[in-house]
Amino acid sequence: MPIALVVHGGAWDIPDDQVEAHHAGCQAALKVGWQLLRQGASALDVCEASLRVMEDDPIFDAGIGSVLTTAGTVELDAAVMDGTTLRYGAVANLRRIRNPISLARKVLEGPATMLVGEGAEQFAIDHEIPLIENHELIVERERALWEAWKASGAVLHHGQPRNIQQIADPPYASEVGGHDTVGVIALDQHGNLVAANSTGGTLFKLPGRIGDTALIGAGLYADSQIGAAVCTGWGESITRVALARRAIDLLERGLAPQSAAESAIRSLARQPLGGSGGCILLAPNGQIGMAWNTRRMAYAYQVEG
Ligand code: ASP
C-alpha cells in the first residue's frame, strides 16, 4: 500500500507577489506531514499536523492571517473526516481558537459531528485547548484591506477600485487576494484515507456565514474504500452542488481521479450556478486528481515511489 499526501493552499487568483509564499507554505506543510507519514503515523495525525502548519502561516486564509468579516472580525471553520470509520468532526464560526483543525479532531473523537460558536469554544475549554482574543488572529495586511473598504466602500485591485458588491460577487471575489483556504488528504500505510480543511472563509463575509469548508459532502469527504476529496473556492457554489461527494460518486462509478476532479469542477461551473473553485482527489491506490477553474491553485504532493 503506497503512502501519499497532498496539501493545498486555496484556488483563487493568488497575486503574483504571493505565489512564492504559497509554494513555500504548501511545501512546509507537506514536509512536516510526509516525515510523520514515513515514520508510520496515522493519516489522522498527519492531516492535523500538516494543517496546523498552514493555519500558523499568515499567508493562508486559515487560522492567523484569515480574511475579515464585514464586522472586521475573524471567524474560522474547519473539519476532518476519517475514511475508514466514516467519523467526521467539524467546527464553525470560531472567533477564539488558534488552530481550529485540532478542535475539529477533538469533535471527531467525541459524540457530536459539528459544533459551532460558543458551544464549540466551551468544548475547547473542556479539552484544554486555550482560547485567544480575536484580534490575535488578525494580521496587518487584512486589517488594512478592511479599513480601506470601510473608509471608501472600495478596495484597490490591480490598481482599479472595486466596491463591496463586486468583491462579494464572483468573479471579483476570486480576484482579490487572500482567499486561501487550506486542505489536506493523507493515505497512511494501513490504507486509511483522511481529508481535512480549514478556512477563514470569504473576504468580507457576513458574520455568522459558513461556507463549504466545514460541511461534509461539500468541502470534504473521505471513504477509504473509494477515495477522498477536499474542495476550495466560492463556498456558496460548492455547497449547492455538494462538490466533494459528487467527486467521490464519480470515483465510485469508475472514473480515474483526474477525470473525476475535472468532471466535478465542470459541474460546479455549469449554469445557472457559475461556481468557481478547485477540487483535489486521492484514491486508495495513491493516484491523485486535481482540477480548478480559478486562475491559480496552490498545492504540493508526494506519493511513495
Ligand atoms: N471555500 C471557502 C469558503 O467559501 C473559501 C475558500 O476556499 O477559499 O468559505
Tab-separated table of C-alpha atoms and ligand atoms in Angstrom:
chain	number	residue	atom	x	y	z
A	1	MET	CA	0.000	0.000	0.000
A	2	PRO	CA	1.659	3.333	-1.040
A	3	ILE	CA	1.585	6.221	1.379
A	4	ALA	CA	0.559	9.556	-0.115
A	5	LEU	CA	-0.008	13.124	0.954
A	6	VAL	CA	-1.465	16.107	-0.853
A	7	VAL	CA	-1.891	19.598	0.581
A	8	HIS	CA	-3.380	22.727	-0.974
A	9	GLY	CA	-3.425	26.411	-0.197
A	10	GLY	CA	-6.557	27.540	-1.989
A	11	ALA	CA	-7.840	28.124	-5.509
A	12	TRP	CA	-8.285	31.776	-6.362
A	13	ASP	CA	-6.362	34.491	-8.146
A	14	ILE	CA	-3.242	34.222	-6.000
A	15	PRO	CA	-1.447	37.539	-6.705
A	16	ASP	CA	1.954	37.267	-8.433
A	17	ASP	CA	3.792	38.631	-5.407
A	18	GLN	CA	2.249	35.949	-3.151
A	19	VAL	CA	2.911	32.918	-5.348
A	20	GLU	CA	6.282	32.102	-3.792
A	21	ALA	CA	4.912	32.334	-0.257
A	22	HIS	CA	2.087	29.965	-1.223
A	23	HIS	CA	4.563	27.476	-2.673
A	24	ALA	CA	6.708	27.698	0.433
A	25	GLY	CA	3.718	27.293	2.748
A	26	CYS	CA	2.476	24.215	0.897
A	27	GLN	CA	5.972	22.699	0.841
A	28	ALA	CA	6.410	23.286	4.581
A	29	ALA	CA	3.115	21.563	5.374
A	30	LEU	CA	3.985	18.682	3.038
A	31	LYS	CA	7.385	18.236	4.649
A	32	VAL	CA	6.007	18.001	8.180
A	33	GLY	CA	3.243	15.622	7.137
A	34	TRP	CA	5.458	13.433	4.958
A	35	GLN	CA	8.012	12.948	7.700
A	36	LEU	CA	5.274	11.730	10.037
A	37	LEU	CA	3.711	9.530	7.378
A	38	ARG	CA	7.054	7.869	6.648
A	39	GLN	CA	7.511	7.183	10.347
A	40	GLY	CA	4.209	5.289	10.331
A	41	ALA	CA	1.913	7.996	11.754
A	42	SER	CA	-1.816	7.681	11.146
A	43	ALA	CA	-3.447	9.679	8.343
A	44	LEU	CA	-5.465	11.487	11.007
A	45	ASP	CA	-2.337	12.681	12.850
A	46	VAL	CA	-0.691	13.648	9.573
A	47	CYS	CA	-3.647	15.735	8.416
A	48	GLU	CA	-3.832	17.567	11.727
A	49	ALA	CA	-0.092	18.271	11.820
A	50	SER	CA	0.072	19.479	8.199
A	51	LEU	CA	-2.941	21.706	8.547
A	52	ARG	CA	-1.601	23.263	11.743
A	53	VAL	CA	1.489	24.347	9.804
A	54	MET	CA	-0.740	26.121	7.281
A	55	GLU	CA	-3.046	27.602	9.924
A	56	ASP	CA	0.029	29.109	11.582
A	57	ASP	CA	1.292	30.586	8.287
A	58	PRO	CA	-0.279	34.045	7.848
A	59	ILE	CA	-0.157	33.824	4.049
A	60	PHE	CA	-3.164	31.480	4.098
A	61	ASP	CA	-6.797	32.228	4.835
A	62	ALA	CA	-6.909	29.855	7.807
A	63	GLY	CA	-6.010	30.443	11.441
A	64	ILE	CA	-3.900	33.580	11.825
A	65	GLY	CA	-3.968	35.808	8.730
A	66	SER	CA	-7.541	34.927	7.757
A	67	VAL	CA	-9.737	37.376	5.874
A	68	LEU	CA	-12.082	39.616	7.859
A	69	THR	CA	-15.860	39.686	8.037
A	70	THR	CA	-17.848	42.849	7.312
A	71	ALA	CA	-17.633	43.460	11.066
A	72	GLY	CA	-13.822	43.373	10.969
A	73	THR	CA	-13.573	40.088	12.863
A	74	VAL	CA	-12.077	36.691	12.011
A	75	GLU	CA	-14.423	33.683	12.029
A	76	LEU	CA	-12.939	30.260	11.388
A	77	ASP	CA	-14.300	26.923	10.148
A	78	ALA	CA	-12.552	23.534	9.923
A	79	ALA	CA	-13.351	19.849	9.510
A	80	VAL	CA	-11.764	16.431	9.310
A	81	MET	CA	-13.183	13.129	8.060
A	82	ASP	CA	-11.749	9.666	8.636
A	83	GLY	CA	-12.491	7.482	5.605
A	84	THR	CA	-12.153	4.215	7.494
A	85	THR	CA	-14.502	4.837	10.422
A	86	LEU	CA	-16.522	7.470	8.497
A	87	ARG	CA	-16.281	9.599	11.615
A	88	TYR	CA	-16.419	13.319	11.000
A	89	GLY	CA	-15.637	16.331	13.140
A	90	ALA	CA	-16.375	19.934	12.208
A	91	VAL	CA	-16.273	23.324	13.899
A	92	ALA	CA	-17.548	26.635	12.594
A	93	ASN	CA	-17.873	30.294	13.438
A	94	LEU	CA	-14.919	30.164	15.839
A	95	ARG	CA	-13.540	33.505	16.976
A	96	ARG	CA	-11.117	32.499	19.676
A	97	ILE	CA	-9.304	29.351	18.555
A	98	ARG	CA	-5.825	29.487	17.032
A	99	ASN	CA	-5.868	26.035	15.414
A	100	PRO	CA	-9.436	25.070	14.504
A	101	ILE	CA	-8.307	21.767	12.952
A	102	SER	CA	-7.228	20.469	16.371
A	103	LEU	CA	-10.652	21.272	17.775
A	104	ALA	CA	-12.313	19.576	14.771
A	105	ARG	CA	-10.213	16.495	15.552
A	106	LYS	CA	-11.496	16.527	19.144
A	107	VAL	CA	-15.049	16.764	17.825
A	108	LEU	CA	-14.399	13.754	15.572
A	109	GLU	CA	-13.371	11.801	18.661
A	110	GLY	CA	-16.455	12.931	20.636
A	111	PRO	CA	-20.217	12.397	20.490
A	112	ALA	CA	-21.114	15.177	18.011
A	113	THR	CA	-20.226	15.718	14.361
A	114	MET	CA	-20.314	19.514	14.297
A	115	LEU	CA	-20.023	22.242	16.910
A	116	VAL	CA	-20.358	25.969	16.305
A	117	GLY	CA	-19.829	29.261	18.076
A	118	GLU	CA	-19.896	29.405	21.837
A	119	GLY	CA	-20.631	25.690	22.278
A	120	ALA	CA	-17.530	24.863	20.284
A	121	GLU	CA	-15.471	27.224	22.420
A	122	GLN	CA	-16.778	25.627	25.596
A	123	PHE	CA	-15.869	22.220	24.142
A	124	ALA	CA	-12.366	23.601	23.520
A	125	ILE	CA	-12.056	24.691	27.156
A	126	ASP	CA	-13.249	21.256	28.271
A	127	HIS	CA	-10.456	19.719	26.161
A	128	GLU	CA	-7.775	22.101	27.362
A	129	ILE	CA	-7.489	23.948	24.068
A	130	PRO	CA	-6.761	27.559	25.048
A	131	LEU	CA	-8.945	30.458	23.895
A	132	ILE	CA	-7.256	33.538	22.454
A	133	GLU	CA	-8.554	37.001	21.630
A	134	ASN	CA	-9.958	37.524	18.143
A	135	HIS	CA	-7.501	40.333	17.370
A	136	GLU	CA	-4.623	37.844	17.773
A	137	LEU	CA	-5.807	36.189	14.527
A	138	ILE	CA	-5.778	39.458	12.552
A	139	VAL	CA	-2.729	40.496	10.512
A	140	GLU	CA	-1.897	43.975	9.215
A	141	ARG	CA	-2.488	43.014	5.550
A	142	GLU	CA	-6.118	42.078	6.258
A	143	ARG	CA	-6.772	44.952	8.648
A	144	ALA	CA	-5.528	47.454	6.035
A	145	LEU	CA	-7.748	45.877	3.358
A	146	TRP	CA	-10.761	46.035	5.643
A	147	GLU	CA	-10.045	49.619	6.686
A	148	ALA	CA	-9.692	50.704	3.060
A	149	TRP	CA	-13.011	49.094	2.253
A	150	LYS	CA	-14.642	50.597	5.340
A	151	ALA	CA	-13.353	54.068	4.567
A	152	SER	CA	-14.276	54.218	0.903
A	153	GLY	CA	-16.523	51.263	0.216
A	154	ALA	CA	-13.853	50.054	-2.200
A	155	VAL	CA	-10.506	48.299	-2.302
A	156	LEU	CA	-7.838	48.623	-4.936
A	157	HIS	CA	-7.448	45.598	-7.127
A	158	HIS	CA	-4.843	45.709	-9.914
A	159	GLY	CA	-4.970	49.494	-9.449
A	160	GLN	CA	-8.750	49.576	-10.016
A	161	PRO	CA	-11.191	50.423	-7.233
A	162	ARG	CA	-13.689	47.607	-6.696
A	163	ASN	CA	-16.657	48.162	-4.447
A	164	ILE	CA	-18.011	45.753	-1.871
A	165	GLN	CA	-20.730	44.382	-4.138
A	166	GLN	CA	-18.207	43.497	-6.790
A	167	ILE	CA	-15.953	41.888	-4.216
A	168	ALA	CA	-18.721	39.787	-2.754
A	169	ASP	CA	-19.619	38.553	-6.237
A	170	PRO	CA	-17.608	36.186	-8.417
A	171	PRO	CA	-15.514	36.706	-10.496
A	172	TYR	CA	-14.157	39.621	-8.471
A	173	ALA	CA	-14.362	37.650	-5.277
A	174	SER	CA	-11.858	35.265	-6.783
A	175	GLU	CA	-9.549	38.042	-7.853
A	176	VAL	CA	-8.905	39.834	-4.597
A	177	GLY	CA	-6.055	38.112	-2.802
A	178	GLY	CA	-6.205	36.333	0.499
A	179	HIS	CA	-8.927	33.701	-0.029
A	180	ASP	CA	-6.610	30.833	0.605
A	181	THR	CA	-8.377	28.078	2.439
A	182	VAL	CA	-6.152	25.094	3.184
A	183	GLY	CA	-6.797	21.372	2.823
A	184	VAL	CA	-5.006	18.059	3.189
A	185	ILE	CA	-5.593	14.436	2.211
A	186	ALA	CA	-3.378	11.690	3.628
A	187	LEU	CA	-3.194	7.969	2.871
A	188	ASP	CA	-1.316	6.022	5.528
A	189	GLN	CA	0.433	2.642	5.417
A	190	HIS	CA	-2.718	0.891	6.638
A	191	GLY	CA	-4.793	2.272	3.765
A	192	ASN	CA	-6.641	4.864	5.846
A	193	LEU	CA	-7.686	7.919	3.858
A	194	VAL	CA	-8.360	11.132	5.792
A	195	ALA	CA	-9.438	14.534	4.438
A	196	ALA	CA	-9.222	17.811	6.364
A	197	ASN	CA	-9.905	21.511	5.707
A	198	SER	CA	-9.517	24.839	7.472
A	199	THR	CA	-10.587	28.363	6.479
A	200	GLY	CA	-11.340	31.921	7.441
A	201	GLY	CA	-13.991	31.894	4.697
A	202	THR	CA	-14.521	34.527	2.023
A	203	LEU	CA	-13.481	38.171	2.107
A	204	PHE	CA	-15.879	40.460	3.992
A	205	LYS	CA	-18.317	37.629	4.570
A	206	LEU	CA	-21.353	38.298	6.716
A	207	PRO	CA	-20.756	37.497	10.387
A	208	GLY	CA	-22.143	34.017	11.006
A	209	ARG	CA	-21.727	32.959	7.362
A	210	ILE	CA	-20.460	29.410	6.954
A	211	GLY	CA	-19.224	28.206	3.559
A	212	ASP	CA	-18.458	24.715	2.302
A	213	THR	CA	-15.195	24.065	4.118
A	214	ALA	CA	-16.631	22.523	7.269
A	215	LEU	CA	-19.603	20.833	5.584
A	216	ILE	CA	-19.396	17.119	4.942
A	217	GLY	CA	-20.027	16.283	1.294
A	218	ALA	CA	-19.462	19.895	0.224
A	219	GLY	CA	-15.950	20.871	1.325
A	220	LEU	CA	-14.652	17.380	2.001
A	221	TYR	CA	-15.424	13.677	2.022
A	222	ALA	CA	-13.399	10.546	2.715
A	223	ASP	CA	-14.101	6.863	2.227
A	224	SER	CA	-11.056	4.622	2.439
A	225	GLN	CA	-12.689	2.143	0.012
A	226	ILE	CA	-13.329	4.741	-2.707
A	227	GLY	CA	-11.244	7.876	-2.223
A	228	ALA	CA	-11.109	11.260	-0.510
A	229	ALA	CA	-11.797	14.789	-1.722
A	230	VAL	CA	-11.133	18.314	-0.498
A	231	CYS	CA	-12.600	21.391	-2.177
A	232	THR	CA	-11.892	25.106	-2.061
A	233	GLY	CA	-13.245	28.236	-3.690
A	234	TRP	CA	-16.539	30.046	-3.656
A	235	GLY	CA	-18.272	28.214	-0.804
A	236	GLU	CA	-21.859	29.043	-1.712
A	237	SER	CA	-21.471	27.403	-5.126
A	238	ILE	CA	-19.524	24.406	-3.790
A	239	THR	CA	-22.203	23.743	-1.181
A	240	ARG	CA	-25.031	23.906	-3.715
A	241	VAL	CA	-23.582	21.025	-5.738
A	242	ALA	CA	-22.204	19.062	-2.736
A	243	LEU	CA	-18.953	19.073	-4.676
A	244	ALA	CA	-16.817	16.703	-2.582
A	245	ARG	CA	-19.461	13.989	-2.512
A	246	ARG	CA	-20.111	14.488	-6.221
A	247	ALA	CA	-16.422	13.901	-6.944
A	248	ILE	CA	-16.411	10.761	-4.777
A	249	ASP	CA	-19.526	9.464	-6.556
A	250	LEU	CA	-17.697	9.845	-9.869
A	251	LEU	CA	-14.769	7.845	-8.496
A	252	GLU	CA	-17.172	5.180	-7.286
A	253	ARG	CA	-18.621	4.956	-10.784
A	254	GLY	CA	-15.145	4.073	-12.047
A	255	LEU	CA	-13.690	7.371	-13.265
A	256	ALA	CA	-9.964	7.894	-12.735
A	257	PRO	CA	-9.197	10.573	-10.107
A	258	GLN	CA	-8.123	13.170	-12.680
A	259	SER	CA	-11.260	12.695	-14.788
A	260	ALA	CA	-13.441	12.747	-11.665
A	261	ALA	CA	-11.876	16.007	-10.447
A	262	GLU	CA	-12.282	17.641	-13.874
A	263	SER	CA	-15.864	16.484	-14.203
A	264	ALA	CA	-16.717	17.731	-10.690
A	265	ILE	CA	-15.310	21.177	-11.493
A	266	ARG	CA	-17.285	21.268	-14.746
A	267	SER	CA	-20.459	20.653	-12.769
A	268	LEU	CA	-19.507	23.494	-10.428
A	269	ALA	CA	-19.055	25.879	-13.341
A	270	ARG	CA	-22.293	24.865	-15.057
A	271	GLN	CA	-25.066	27.487	-15.409
A	272	PRO	CA	-27.097	28.659	-13.572
A	273	LEU	CA	-24.538	28.157	-10.801
A	274	GLY	CA	-21.406	29.514	-12.477
A	275	GLY	CA	-19.329	28.447	-9.485
A	276	SER	CA	-15.584	28.664	-9.117
A	277	GLY	CA	-13.055	26.692	-7.150
A	278	GLY	CA	-10.814	23.671	-7.051
A	279	CYS	CA	-11.075	20.016	-6.091
A	280	ILE	CA	-8.375	17.501	-5.151
A	281	LEU	CA	-8.924	13.748	-5.031
A	282	LEU	CA	-6.790	10.929	-3.702
A	283	ALA	CA	-7.658	7.303	-4.486
A	284	PRO	CA	-6.800	4.308	-2.253
A	285	ASN	CA	-4.050	3.309	-4.734
A	286	GLY	CA	-2.301	6.691	-4.268
A	287	GLN	CA	-3.492	8.203	-7.554
A	288	ILE	CA	-4.169	11.930	-7.392
A	289	GLY	CA	-6.605	14.050	-9.386
A	290	MET	CA	-6.852	17.821	-9.247
A	291	ALA	CA	-8.768	20.453	-11.151
A	292	TRP	CA	-9.693	24.113	-10.724
A	293	ASN	CA	-11.371	26.817	-12.782
A	294	THR	CA	-9.824	29.758	-10.950
A	295	ARG	CA	-6.659	31.412	-12.209
A	296	ARG	CA	-4.419	29.550	-9.789
A	297	MET	CA	-4.357	26.858	-7.170
A	298	ALA	CA	-1.542	26.285	-4.677
A	299	TYR	CA	-0.641	22.669	-3.887
A	300	ALA	CA	2.124	20.202	-3.111
A	301	TYR	CA	2.079	16.418	-3.003
A	302	GLN	CA	4.200	13.366	-2.546
A	303	VAL	CA	3.428	9.718	-3.259
A	304	GLU	CA	5.633	6.813	-2.233
A	305	GLY	CA	7.596	5.582	-5.188
B	1	ASP	N1	-14.470	27.679	0.403
B	1	ASP	C1	-14.172	28.696	1.377
B	1	ASP	C2	-15.445	29.355	1.824
B	1	ASP	O1	-16.279	29.647	0.987
B	1	ASP	C3	-13.238	29.730	0.880
B	1	ASP	C4	-12.049	29.183	0.129
B	1	ASP	O2	-11.978	28.005	-0.179
B	1	ASP	O3	-11.134	29.940	-0.167
B	1	ASP	O4	-15.581	29.628	2.987
